[in-house]
Amino acid sequence: MSATRRLQKELGDLKNCGVKAYENVECEETNLLKWTVLLLPDKEPYNKGAFKVGITFPVDYPFKPPKVTFETKIYHPNVDEEGKFCLPIVTAENWKPATKTEQVMMALLSLINEPEPSHPIRADVAEEFQKDNKKFMKTAEEHTRKHAEKRPE
Amino acid sequence: MSDENRETQLYELEALESVLRENKLTKTNDWSDENVEIEGIIEVGFDSISDPKVTLEGTSKSGEPFSVPLDILPPIRLKFHLPKDYPSSSSPRLELQSYWMNEKQMLMCQDELKKICEENMMMGVLFLCYQGIIDLIDQMPTRIIKLNEAHILAKNEESIESLKKKILGKGEEAAEEHFANTLFDCEVCYDSLMGSKCIKFQPCAHVFCKSCTFDYYRSVAKGVVSKAMQCLAEGCKSEAPQNIVKEALGDELYSKYEGIMLEKAIREMDDTVECPRENCQKVAYVTDRERHLAECSYCQFSFCNLCKQTFHGVSSCKWKKGDKERLVKDWQEGDENTKAEMCRQFGGAKNVEVLVERFLNEEWLDSNSKPCPKCSVSIEKNEGCHKMHCTKCDTYFCWLCNAALDKEDPYKHFQGDGTCSGRLFEGVHHFMEDDEEEVFEMAFDDGSDYESDDSADFDIEAQLEDWLEEEGHFDDGPDGLRGFDAGD
């Protein structure tokens, strides 16, 4: 099965890539198809905390895209209350088998760092982001402090 | 001595064959026949020295200069003839054939071969000659082939065009072979595989193993999203050649996938609409724009593309109350999305425009014309008396009460003591009479010229008439009246 070898290599690469934006890359002990990654955005208002992201790979990975969701609550125009978001790189339409999890993580990070209020999932948050950015920053920062994980030392 | 030489020759050739890659050593006569001196060809390829890149330059017969990049130098052919006393006391007879070498390069190669043979008397020299040519070409300072200087051009009757074609063909062949024998890492499964088990996409040049590519295409074809079969690299839009997709999917899945993609492409075209039958909704083609006839490619339902009802030939569409008004209003006042949806529904903006125009006409006709009591065609009266004649179905009728009249004596209706009695010219105005406002209001009843009894002007829907004429549905009767041919 090509999925196992590929996932093992990707897991190794992701753990050792030395990028500071994500840490604690782990997979379930008995299930190579389920990973968690701690995302560390570097821009305000999310740079005070860490966000746990769950990645579930389909059995026919890499021919089908992984499902990625936030397990930590995040106040963001493009992420809903259940942690779901729309990332073009992992949609069925755009997915390519050579796309690496590392690329997916980088795409997710850039979405978090640079919200896209023109394609919001939470219209209310997007409106606040555009019309009252000060208030948005304050709410998001409080939300981060309250719900996000601690950033590793 | 001769037998010993023969044995040595065959042994040398066997060794050479195992060193050279497949099909590089060709027999040109029967090597097992001891009475014949061995002859053959060694193809000297240069895929190991593909750097720097090669450019093929020249001027064609018509005087047009060309410059084509080549992946690899085209191979050179080394023809050999082994005399009976080779290698013990003579050298092989050698001849070089090349499509691209110039006179100077040719001479250099010949000198080199001569030198090798002289320095290695009494030994097998074929492999040394092969290697010698490669080394010599490798030292060539530039990789620009000036085709007009090719040695073969002066010698042969070969034209520069055919030579160019041959070189490009050989170059492609050589490049393919080079690819097949190179090791690649597949970025999907992380396996290292020979090029022969891989696919190189164009024009991106990304390489993936066949197994991953095929698995991916099967997964796409079985999935819900209908998308093109592309290169497997992130964001890459290179499309796979049809034969690869076919090989990957197999006949059954391929034809299914092809059908889905075709349907998708057709849906995006202008000449197609969705079949209006609720349990079909497949792609239907507008087969006759004039008559708005559309036919579903799947269930063969023939329908009118305007009203979406079963095709009704020359009869006009029967719309539900309010539908027409809504359509006209949506087209005139709707936003971009509404209009786009309407275009899709009716198979293009042109159709909607025709429809809107027709409805606006109908609206006008409704208030300015009357239907024939027999065939319902709209008839406008712009002059003359109230005795009307429908040229479509040859019916006489009264403009005032819309009753059909006796063909033999239509004027009887305006006599006697019926409701229309004595009203044959009622309300029919002379020009320049009465005040202008009234004339304007009654414009369609205006009959300045009522000397002719039968002067009503009929306005049958223009498109219909055109079609009927075109298709020859009207027969000109003996009396010159045009009658409707109901038999069609």
Tab-separated table of C-alpha atoms in Angstrom, chain B residues 19-364:
chain	number	residue	atom	x	y	z
B	19	VAL	CA	27.976	-3.990	-23.298
B	20	LEU	CA	25.851	-1.982	-25.724
B	21	ARG	CA	22.235	-1.347	-24.910
B	22	GLU	CA	19.428	-3.185	-26.645
B	23	ASN	CA	19.172	-3.021	-30.425
B	24	LYS	CA	22.401	-1.093	-30.796
B	25	LEU	CA	24.141	-3.832	-32.704
B	26	THR	CA	22.532	-4.905	-35.944
B	27	LYS	CA	23.495	-7.809	-38.206
B	28	THR	CA	23.355	-6.894	-41.861
B	29	ASN	CA	24.212	-10.394	-43.107
B	30	ASP	CA	24.167	-13.979	-41.844
B	31	TRP	CA	26.897	-14.288	-39.214
B	32	SER	CA	26.414	-18.057	-38.930
B	33	ASP	CA	27.444	-18.594	-42.567
B	34	GLU	CA	31.194	-19.137	-42.404
B	35	ASN	CA	31.673	-18.371	-46.086
B	36	VAL	CA	30.452	-14.827	-45.676
B	37	GLU	CA	32.456	-12.095	-44.015
B	38	ILE	CA	30.628	-10.603	-41.059
B	39	GLU	CA	28.948	-7.247	-41.581
B	40	GLY	CA	26.921	-5.132	-39.174
B	41	ILE	CA	26.113	-1.715	-37.775
B	42	ILE	CA	26.800	-0.219	-34.360
B	43	GLU	CA	24.607	2.675	-33.382
B	44	VAL	CA	26.607	5.200	-31.406
B	45	GLY	CA	24.267	7.186	-29.169
B	46	PHE	CA	25.089	10.227	-27.062
B	47	ASP	CA	22.507	10.200	-24.288
B	48	SER	CA	25.316	10.137	-21.733
B	49	ILE	CA	26.554	13.552	-22.905
B	50	SER	CA	23.296	15.483	-23.099
B	51	ASP	CA	24.872	18.542	-21.507
B	52	PRO	CA	25.259	21.272	-22.809
B	53	LYS	CA	22.022	21.399	-24.786
B	54	VAL	CA	22.105	20.855	-28.515
B	55	THR	CA	20.671	23.269	-31.050
B	56	LEU	CA	19.936	22.405	-34.642
B	57	GLU	CA	20.376	25.409	-36.927
B	58	GLY	CA	20.115	25.974	-40.625
B	59	THR	CA	18.381	27.659	-43.507
B	60	SER	CA	15.650	25.860	-45.363
B	61	LYS	CA	15.392	25.794	-49.162
B	62	SER	CA	12.926	28.666	-49.107
B	63	GLY	CA	15.573	30.737	-47.352
B	64	GLU	CA	13.907	30.642	-43.968
B	65	PRO	CA	16.279	30.189	-41.045
B	66	PHE	CA	15.381	27.677	-38.308
B	67	SER	CA	16.717	26.914	-34.867
B	68	VAL	CA	15.421	23.872	-32.992
B	69	PRO	CA	16.554	22.748	-29.547
B	70	LEU	CA	17.381	19.037	-29.310
B	71	ASP	CA	17.477	17.003	-26.116
B	72	ILE	CA	20.303	14.818	-27.275
B	73	LEU	CA	22.718	14.640	-30.199
B	74	PRO	CA	21.334	12.307	-32.850
B	75	PRO	CA	23.210	8.983	-33.000
B	76	ILE	CA	25.941	8.122	-35.503
B	77	ARG	CA	26.023	4.779	-37.324
B	78	LEU	CA	29.280	2.837	-37.500
B	79	LYS	CA	29.166	0.262	-40.312
B	80	PHE	CA	31.704	-2.522	-40.009
B	81	HIS	CA	32.918	-5.304	-42.272
B	82	LEU	CA	35.236	-7.902	-40.698
B	83	PRO	CA	37.663	-9.485	-43.199
B	84	LYS	CA	38.497	-13.174	-42.784
B	85	ASP	CA	41.954	-12.324	-41.380
B	86	TYR	CA	40.683	-9.849	-38.742
B	87	PRO	CA	41.995	-9.440	-36.118
B	88	SER	CA	45.130	-11.545	-36.700
B	89	SER	CA	46.556	-9.603	-39.618
B	90	SER	CA	44.092	-6.929	-40.774
B	91	SER	CA	41.763	-4.211	-39.471
B	92	PRO	CA	38.019	-4.045	-39.917
B	93	ARG	CA	36.674	-1.937	-42.749
B	94	LEU	CA	34.732	0.874	-41.157
B	95	GLU	CA	32.317	3.469	-42.499
B	96	LEU	CA	30.639	6.320	-40.637
B	97	GLN	CA	27.106	7.501	-41.330
B	98	SER	CA	25.712	10.639	-39.774
B	99	TYR	CA	22.879	12.998	-40.563
B	100	TRP	CA	24.479	15.940	-38.890
B	101	MET	CA	28.292	15.799	-38.799
B	102	ASN	CA	30.115	18.266	-41.029
B	103	GLU	CA	33.089	17.455	-43.255
B	104	LYS	CA	35.617	18.391	-40.593
B	105	GLN	CA	33.990	16.341	-37.853
B	106	MET	CA	33.706	13.423	-40.241
B	107	LEU	CA	37.409	13.559	-41.076
B	108	MET	CA	38.327	13.860	-37.412
B	109	CYS	CA	36.295	10.771	-36.609
B	110	GLN	CA	37.771	8.821	-39.484
B	111	ASP	CA	41.282	9.738	-38.381
B	112	GLU	CA	40.485	8.709	-34.846
B	113	LEU	CA	39.162	5.326	-35.989
B	114	LYS	CA	42.231	4.773	-38.154
B	115	LYS	CA	44.473	5.607	-35.237
B	116	ILE	CA	42.659	3.208	-32.928
B	117	CYS	CA	42.929	0.389	-35.446
B	118	GLU	CA	46.638	1.015	-35.989
B	119	GLU	CA	47.430	1.195	-32.293
B	120	ASN	CA	45.535	-1.996	-31.520
B	121	MET	CA	46.615	-4.373	-34.246
B	122	MET	CA	45.774	-8.033	-33.659
B	123	MET	CA	43.120	-7.081	-31.127
B	124	GLY	CA	39.346	-6.656	-31.205
B	125	VAL	CA	38.829	-2.942	-31.821
B	126	LEU	CA	35.042	-2.504	-32.306
B	127	PHE	CA	34.314	-1.402	-28.746
B	128	LEU	CA	37.345	0.878	-28.736
B	129	CYS	CA	36.068	2.483	-31.938
B	130	TYR	CA	32.622	2.936	-30.392
B	131	GLN	CA	34.083	4.545	-27.266
B	132	GLY	CA	36.498	6.608	-29.355
B	133	ILE	CA	33.670	8.261	-31.274
B	134	ILE	CA	31.790	9.101	-28.074
B	135	ASP	CA	34.910	10.606	-26.476
B	136	LEU	CA	35.687	12.618	-29.566
B	137	ILE	CA	32.189	14.056	-29.857
B	138	ASP	CA	32.205	14.763	-26.134
B	139	GLN	CA	35.198	17.039	-26.629
B	140	MET	CA	33.393	19.023	-29.296
B	141	PRO	CA	33.424	22.606	-27.956
B	142	THR	CA	29.943	23.681	-29.090
B	143	ARG	CA	26.707	21.847	-29.413
B	144	ILE	CA	25.349	23.783	-32.359
B	145	ILE	CA	24.682	21.684	-35.422
B	146	LYS	CA	24.868	23.790	-38.576
B	147	LEU	CA	22.785	21.602	-40.794
B	148	ASN	CA	23.700	23.374	-44.046
B	149	GLU	CA	27.270	22.177	-43.521
B	150	ALA	CA	26.301	18.552	-42.973
B	151	HIS	CA	28.634	16.118	-44.676
B	152	ILE	CA	25.715	14.073	-45.955
B	153	LEU	CA	24.250	17.048	-47.854
B	154	ALA	CA	27.249	17.385	-50.158
B	155	LYS	CA	27.424	13.677	-50.765
B	156	ASN	CA	23.785	12.779	-51.164
B	157	GLU	CA	20.686	14.053	-52.843
B	158	GLU	CA	19.116	14.473	-49.450
B	159	SER	CA	17.266	17.798	-49.041
B	160	ILE	CA	17.767	19.885	-45.927
B	161	GLU	CA	14.098	19.531	-45.045
B	162	SER	CA	14.080	15.753	-45.074
B	163	LEU	CA	17.361	15.739	-43.196
B	164	LYS	CA	15.918	17.998	-40.515
B	165	LYS	CA	12.907	15.742	-40.218
B	166	LYS	CA	15.092	12.676	-39.843
B	167	ILE	CA	17.247	14.298	-37.174
B	168	LEU	CA	14.262	15.459	-35.174
B	169	GLY	CA	12.754	11.984	-35.387
B	170	LYS	CA	16.015	10.383	-34.312
B	171	GLY	CA	16.423	12.959	-31.589
B	172	GLU	CA	13.000	12.157	-30.223
B	173	GLU	CA	13.726	8.465	-30.353
B	174	ALA	CA	17.011	8.965	-28.565
B	175	ALA	CA	15.394	11.202	-25.951
B	176	GLU	CA	12.704	8.609	-25.327
B	177	GLU	CA	15.294	5.953	-24.882
B	178	HIS	CA	17.295	8.136	-22.578
B	179	PHE	CA	14.170	8.776	-20.498
B	180	ALA	CA	13.313	5.084	-20.355
B	181	ASN	CA	16.738	4.267	-18.969
B	182	THR	CA	16.960	6.996	-16.357
B	183	LEU	CA	15.975	6.529	-12.726
B	184	PHE	CA	13.232	8.805	-11.335
B	185	ASP	CA	11.847	9.369	-7.851
B	186	CYS	CA	8.052	9.378	-7.860
B	187	GLU	CA	6.866	12.186	-5.589
B	188	VAL	CA	3.619	10.353	-4.853
B	189	CYS	CA	4.781	6.925	-3.664
B	190	TYR	CA	8.454	7.842	-3.072
B	191	ASP	CA	9.577	4.857	-5.135
B	192	SER	CA	12.596	5.085	-7.442
B	193	LEU	CA	11.712	3.735	-10.853
B	194	MET	CA	13.130	3.562	-14.366
B	195	GLY	CA	11.639	6.008	-16.851
B	196	SER	CA	10.107	3.102	-18.726
B	197	LYS	CA	7.751	2.689	-15.765
B	198	CYS	CA	7.030	6.408	-15.506
B	199	ILE	CA	5.099	9.095	-17.317
B	200	LYS	CA	6.554	12.450	-18.249
B	201	PHE	CA	3.885	15.139	-18.535
B	202	GLN	CA	4.088	17.891	-21.112
B	203	PRO	CA	4.810	20.743	-21.187
B	204	CYS	CA	5.688	20.808	-17.465
B	205	ALA	CA	8.107	17.816	-17.708
B	206	HIS	CA	7.007	16.521	-14.272
B	207	VAL	CA	7.597	12.787	-13.936
B	208	PHE	CA	5.460	10.364	-11.919
B	209	CYS	CA	5.337	6.602	-11.866
B	210	LYS	CA	2.743	4.914	-14.045
B	211	SER	CA	1.294	2.988	-11.146
B	212	CYS	CA	0.500	6.142	-9.116
B	213	THR	CA	-0.749	8.003	-12.174
B	214	PHE	CA	-3.085	5.169	-13.126
B	215	ASP	CA	-4.347	4.737	-9.551
B	216	TYR	CA	-5.028	8.457	-9.364
B	217	TYR	CA	-6.928	8.562	-12.659
B	218	ARG	CA	-9.049	5.595	-11.667
B	219	SER	CA	-9.812	7.324	-8.391
B	220	VAL	CA	-10.799	10.515	-10.242
B	221	ALA	CA	-12.964	8.648	-12.764
B	222	LYS	CA	-14.820	6.843	-9.991
B	223	GLY	CA	-15.207	9.988	-7.881
B	224	VAL	CA	-18.022	12.479	-7.823
B	225	VAL	CA	-16.097	15.454	-9.115
B	226	SER	CA	-15.744	15.399	-12.895
B	227	LYS	CA	-12.383	16.932	-13.605
B	228	ALA	CA	-9.716	16.727	-16.264
B	229	MET	CA	-6.893	14.200	-15.919
B	230	GLN	CA	-3.921	16.371	-15.120
B	231	CYS	CA	-0.321	16.063	-14.041
B	232	LEU	CA	-0.080	14.931	-10.396
B	233	ALA	CA	1.991	17.905	-9.205
B	234	GLU	CA	0.397	20.508	-6.939
B	235	GLY	CA	-1.246	23.260	-8.986
B	236	CYS	CA	0.021	21.883	-12.321
B	237	LYS	CA	-2.410	22.128	-15.221
B	238	SER	CA	-0.647	19.880	-17.764
B	239	GLU	CA	-3.156	17.444	-19.169
B	240	ALA	CA	-2.538	13.763	-19.690
B	241	PRO	CA	-2.575	12.450	-23.279
B	242	GLN	CA	-5.747	10.526	-24.148
B	243	ASN	CA	-3.933	7.236	-24.645
B	244	ILE	CA	-2.560	7.381	-21.097
B	245	VAL	CA	-6.017	8.050	-19.635
B	246	LYS	CA	-7.417	5.227	-21.737
B	247	GLU	CA	-4.720	2.827	-20.613
B	248	ALA	CA	-5.272	3.809	-16.982
B	249	LEU	CA	-9.052	3.465	-16.939
B	250	GLY	CA	-9.639	0.522	-19.236
B	251	ASP	CA	-12.333	0.542	-21.909
B	252	GLU	CA	-15.427	0.486	-19.712
B	253	LEU	CA	-14.435	3.142	-17.192
B	254	TYR	CA	-12.888	5.254	-19.935
B	255	SER	CA	-16.057	5.440	-21.992
B	256	LYS	CA	-18.032	6.275	-18.860
B	257	TYR	CA	-15.583	9.012	-17.921
B	258	GLU	CA	-15.480	10.309	-21.469
B	259	GLY	CA	-19.271	10.493	-21.499
B	260	ILE	CA	-19.340	12.518	-18.290
B	261	MET	CA	-16.670	14.921	-19.516
B	262	LEU	CA	-18.396	15.315	-22.862
B	263	GLU	CA	-21.649	16.108	-21.134
B	264	LYS	CA	-19.843	18.648	-18.977
B	265	ALA	CA	-18.257	20.291	-22.011
B	266	ILE	CA	-21.546	20.336	-23.860
B	267	ARG	CA	-23.345	21.938	-20.959
B	268	GLU	CA	-20.942	24.818	-21.228
B	269	MET	CA	-21.765	25.258	-24.909
B	270	ASP	CA	-24.363	27.554	-26.395
B	271	ASP	CA	-26.305	25.106	-28.534
B	272	THR	CA	-27.400	22.894	-25.713
B	273	VAL	CA	-30.094	23.034	-23.082
B	274	GLU	CA	-31.252	20.780	-20.319
B	275	CYS	CA	-33.974	18.279	-21.140
B	276	PRO	CA	-37.119	19.620	-19.446
B	277	ARG	CA	-38.411	16.194	-18.455
B	278	GLU	CA	-38.017	16.051	-14.720
B	279	ASN	CA	-36.675	12.525	-14.554
B	280	CYS	CA	-34.233	13.050	-17.415
B	281	GLN	CA	-32.568	16.494	-17.331
B	282	LYS	CA	-29.761	15.289	-19.591
B	283	VAL	CA	-28.184	17.316	-22.396
B	284	ALA	CA	-30.475	18.255	-25.273
B	285	TYR	CA	-29.395	19.886	-28.523
B	286	VAL	CA	-31.130	22.760	-30.222
B	287	THR	CA	-31.403	21.075	-33.616
B	288	ASP	CA	-33.328	23.777	-35.445
B	289	ARG	CA	-32.813	27.324	-34.297
B	290	GLU	CA	-35.513	28.780	-36.534
B	291	ARG	CA	-38.198	26.535	-35.186
B	292	HIS	CA	-36.714	26.348	-31.674
B	293	LEU	CA	-36.774	22.589	-31.948
B	294	ALA	CA	-34.623	20.869	-29.342
B	295	GLU	CA	-34.088	17.176	-28.906
B	296	CYS	CA	-32.811	15.343	-25.879
B	297	SER	CA	-29.792	13.218	-26.726
B	298	TYR	CA	-30.725	10.780	-24.005
B	299	CYS	CA	-34.498	10.253	-24.010
B	300	GLN	CA	-35.126	11.624	-27.515
B	301	PHE	CA	-37.821	13.965	-26.223
B	302	SER	CA	-38.454	16.618	-28.876
B	303	PHE	CA	-39.525	19.873	-27.338
B	304	CYS	CA	-39.931	23.537	-28.050
B	305	ASN	CA	-36.934	25.327	-26.605
B	306	LEU	CA	-39.042	28.365	-25.814
B	307	CYS	CA	-41.965	27.017	-23.827
B	308	LYS	CA	-40.304	23.680	-22.940
B	309	GLN	CA	-43.418	21.771	-23.931
B	310	THR	CA	-43.601	18.923	-26.464
B	311	PHE	CA	-42.646	20.298	-29.868
B	312	HIS	CA	-45.705	21.873	-31.402
B	313	GLY	CA	-44.541	22.605	-34.924
B	314	VAL	CA	-46.031	25.750	-36.377
B	315	SER	CA	-48.579	26.317	-33.637
B	316	SER	CA	-47.626	29.012	-31.215
B	317	CYS	CA	-46.427	28.273	-27.708
B	318	LYS	CA	-49.090	27.876	-25.077
B	319	TRP	CA	-47.787	29.687	-22.052
B	320	LYS	CA	-49.243	29.629	-18.622
B	321	LYS	CA	-50.816	32.847	-17.496
B	322	GLY	CA	-48.253	35.321	-16.219
B	323	ASP	CA	-45.238	33.370	-17.532
B	324	LYS	CA	-44.696	35.672	-20.495
B	325	GLU	CA	-44.926	38.830	-18.442
B	326	ARG	CA	-42.516	37.406	-15.885
B	327	LEU	CA	-40.029	36.416	-18.576
B	328	VAL	CA	-40.066	39.822	-20.251
B	329	LYS	CA	-39.724	41.557	-16.912
B	330	ASP	CA	-36.863	39.290	-15.755
B	331	TRP	CA	-34.963	39.948	-18.970
B	332	GLN	CA	-35.510	43.687	-18.924
B	333	GLU	CA	-34.974	44.297	-15.233
B	334	GLY	CA	-33.147	41.241	-13.897
B	335	ASP	CA	-29.585	41.312	-12.594
B	336	GLU	CA	-26.614	39.552	-14.199
B	337	ASN	CA	-27.283	36.263	-12.426
B	338	THR	CA	-30.907	36.161	-13.485
B	339	LYS	CA	-29.964	36.833	-17.071
B	340	ALA	CA	-27.180	34.247	-17.045
B	341	GLU	CA	-29.610	31.669	-15.682
B	342	MET	CA	-32.102	32.557	-18.432
B	343	CYS	CA	-29.415	32.176	-21.103
B	344	ARG	CA	-28.591	28.762	-19.732
B	345	GLN	CA	-32.238	27.763	-19.600
B	346	PHE	CA	-33.025	28.781	-23.156
B	347	GLY	CA	-29.684	27.980	-24.786
B	348	GLY	CA	-28.099	31.361	-25.213
B	349	ALA	CA	-28.905	35.045	-25.060
B	350	LYS	CA	-30.100	35.089	-28.660
B	351	ASN	CA	-32.969	32.746	-27.877
B	352	VAL	CA	-34.104	34.789	-24.920
B	353	GLU	CA	-34.009	37.927	-27.017
B	354	VAL	CA	-36.138	36.269	-29.696
B	355	LEU	CA	-38.581	35.193	-27.047
B	356	VAL	CA	-38.804	38.586	-25.385
B	357	GLU	CA	-39.247	40.263	-28.730
B	358	ARG	CA	-41.943	37.804	-29.628
B	359	PHE	CA	-43.790	38.427	-26.367
B	360	LEU	CA	-43.578	42.155	-26.831
B	361	ASN	CA	-44.933	41.676	-30.352
B	362	GLU	CA	-47.710	39.503	-29.039
B	363	GLU	CA	-48.582	42.121	-26.502
B	364	TRP	CA	-48.800	44.605	-29.315
